[in-house]
Amino acid sequence: MSETIVNNKLIAESMKDSSVTIAKGIGIILMVLGHSIGEYGDYLTPVRSFIYMFHMPLFFALSGYCFKEKYLTDFKTFAWHKVKGLYFPFVKYGLLFLLLHNVFYHLNIYNGLWMENICVTFIHLA
């Protein structure tokens, strides 16, 4: 009988883990859908508003659910890992994108003139 309880408990835990994974997947799909809709048309505004109403709170709740207290034993180590894993890549890629933005802007790729140049080129070829 105890094996059945243990097996039922293990089955329940695996179902719980898959339900969290499914909820995260649904949240990601809804986030992509909400950002893809944008401001295009009034008929999609209620859908976008509905998605925006809960997709970020869903991520916060799931991240809190998945957080383990063992990471809080030493605050210095926890903070250093967060700085190393989040802040340093943020600064690195932010500087890279800033550099690329400025290069593309001066090459007239990012500022919209490139589309005019392409259209003029295709008009002259036709």
Short mmCIF file of C-alpha atoms in Angstrom, two decimals:
data_model
loop_
_atom_site.label_atom_id
_atom_site.label_comp_id
_atom_site.label_asym_id
_atom_site.label_seq_id
_atom_site.Cartn_x
_atom_site.Cartn_y
_atom_site.Cartn_z
CA MET A 1 0.00 0.00 0.00
CA SER A 2 2.86 2.40 0.77
CA GLU A 3 4.31 1.77 -2.69
CA THR A 4 1.03 2.82 -4.22
CA ILE A 5 1.06 6.00 -2.17
CA VAL A 6 4.66 6.61 -3.14
CA ASN A 7 3.87 5.85 -6.76
CA ASN A 8 0.80 8.09 -6.64
CA LYS A 9 2.91 10.81 -5.08
CA LEU A 10 5.55 10.44 -7.75
CA ILE A 11 2.92 10.48 -10.46
CA ALA A 12 1.33 13.58 -8.92
CA GLU A 13 4.71 15.35 -8.74
CA SER A 14 5.53 14.53 -12.35
CA MET A 15 2.08 15.79 -13.40
CA LYS A 16 2.68 18.98 -11.41
CA ASP A 17 6.00 19.54 -13.14
CA SER A 18 4.47 18.99 -16.57
CA SER A 19 1.60 21.34 -15.74
CA VAL A 20 4.09 24.08 -14.82
CA THR A 21 5.96 23.41 -18.05
CA ILE A 22 2.73 23.57 -20.03
CA ALA A 23 1.76 26.83 -18.28
CA LYS A 24 5.17 28.32 -19.13
CA GLY A 25 4.75 27.25 -22.76
CA ILE A 26 1.29 28.79 -22.97
CA GLY A 27 2.66 31.98 -21.43
CA ILE A 28 5.47 32.15 -23.99
CA ILE A 29 3.08 31.56 -26.89
CA LEU A 30 0.71 34.24 -25.60
CA MET A 31 3.59 36.68 -25.10
CA VAL A 32 4.75 36.19 -28.69
CA LEU A 33 1.17 36.47 -29.94
CA GLY A 34 0.54 39.62 -27.92
CA HIS A 35 3.69 41.29 -29.19
CA SER A 36 2.99 40.17 -32.76
CA ILE A 37 -0.49 41.67 -32.77
CA GLY A 38 0.86 45.12 -31.98
CA GLU A 39 -1.45 48.00 -32.72
CA TYR A 40 -2.75 46.60 -36.02
CA GLY A 41 -6.48 47.11 -36.24
CA ASP A 42 -9.16 47.72 -33.68
CA TYR A 43 -10.59 44.21 -33.95
CA LEU A 44 -7.49 42.69 -32.27
CA THR A 45 -7.31 45.19 -29.41
CA PRO A 46 -9.52 43.11 -27.05
CA VAL A 47 -7.37 40.02 -27.68
CA ARG A 48 -4.19 41.98 -27.02
CA SER A 49 -5.68 43.53 -23.88
CA PHE A 50 -6.72 40.10 -22.62
CA ILE A 51 -3.25 38.66 -23.21
CA TYR A 52 -1.51 41.66 -21.63
CA MET A 53 -3.78 41.37 -18.60
CA PHE A 54 -2.15 38.18 -17.32
CA HIS A 55 0.92 37.03 -19.25
CA MET A 56 3.50 38.91 -17.13
CA PRO A 57 1.86 38.02 -13.78
CA LEU A 58 1.86 34.42 -15.02
CA PHE A 59 5.63 34.57 -15.56
CA PHE A 60 6.21 36.15 -12.14
CA ALA A 61 4.08 33.52 -10.42
CA LEU A 62 5.78 30.65 -12.23
CA SER A 63 9.26 31.99 -11.57
CA GLY A 64 8.42 32.31 -7.87
CA TYR A 65 7.01 28.79 -7.88
CA CYS A 66 10.16 27.39 -9.50
CA PHE A 67 12.58 29.32 -7.26
CA LYS A 68 14.41 27.18 -4.73
CA GLU A 69 15.26 28.46 -1.25
CA LYS A 70 18.66 26.77 -1.34
CA TYR A 71 19.89 29.66 -3.50
CA LEU A 72 19.33 32.08 -0.60
CA THR A 73 21.73 30.41 1.87
CA ASP A 74 24.55 32.84 1.06
CA PHE A 75 23.33 36.21 -0.19
CA LYS A 76 26.74 37.31 -1.51
CA THR A 77 27.05 34.23 -3.70
CA PHE A 78 23.45 34.58 -4.85
CA ALA A 79 23.90 38.27 -5.73
CA TRP A 80 27.22 37.66 -7.52
CA HIS A 81 25.68 34.88 -9.64
CA LYS A 82 22.79 37.16 -10.56
CA VAL A 83 25.14 40.02 -11.49
CA LYS A 84 27.36 37.68 -13.47
CA GLY A 85 24.46 35.93 -15.19
CA LEU A 86 22.18 38.92 -15.85
CA TYR A 87 23.94 42.29 -15.57
CA PHE A 88 27.18 41.53 -17.40
CA PRO A 89 25.44 40.01 -20.45
CA PHE A 90 22.98 42.94 -20.42
CA VAL A 91 25.83 45.47 -20.55
CA LYS A 92 27.79 43.44 -23.13
CA TYR A 93 24.89 43.04 -25.55
CA GLY A 94 23.64 46.56 -24.90
CA LEU A 95 26.99 47.99 -25.98
CA LEU A 96 27.08 45.67 -29.00
CA PHE A 97 23.60 46.73 -30.11
CA LEU A 98 24.44 50.39 -29.53
CA LEU A 99 27.53 50.03 -31.71
CA LEU A 100 25.60 48.20 -34.44
CA HIS A 101 22.78 50.74 -34.29
CA ASN A 102 25.20 53.62 -34.84
CA VAL A 103 27.05 51.83 -37.64
CA PHE A 104 23.80 50.88 -39.41
CA TYR A 105 22.45 54.40 -38.96
CA HIS A 106 25.49 55.98 -40.59
CA LEU A 107 25.33 53.45 -43.44
CA ASN A 108 21.69 54.51 -44.04
CA ILE A 109 20.49 50.99 -43.27
CA TYR A 110 18.59 51.75 -40.08
CA ASN A 111 17.23 55.23 -40.72
CA GLY A 112 14.78 54.35 -43.49
CA LEU A 113 16.74 55.69 -46.46
CA TRP A 114 17.77 52.19 -47.46
CA MET A 115 14.20 51.30 -48.42
CA GLU A 116 13.96 54.37 -50.63
CA ASN A 117 17.26 53.42 -52.29
CA ILE A 118 16.03 49.86 -52.91
CA CYS A 119 12.73 51.09 -54.37
CA VAL A 120 14.50 53.57 -56.66
CA THR A 121 16.90 50.84 -57.82
CA PHE A 122 14.04 48.44 -58.66
CA ILE A 123 12.11 51.18 -60.45
CA HIS A 124 15.12 51.94 -62.64
CA LEU A 125 15.63 48.23 -63.41
CA ALA A 126 12.03 47.77 -64.54
#
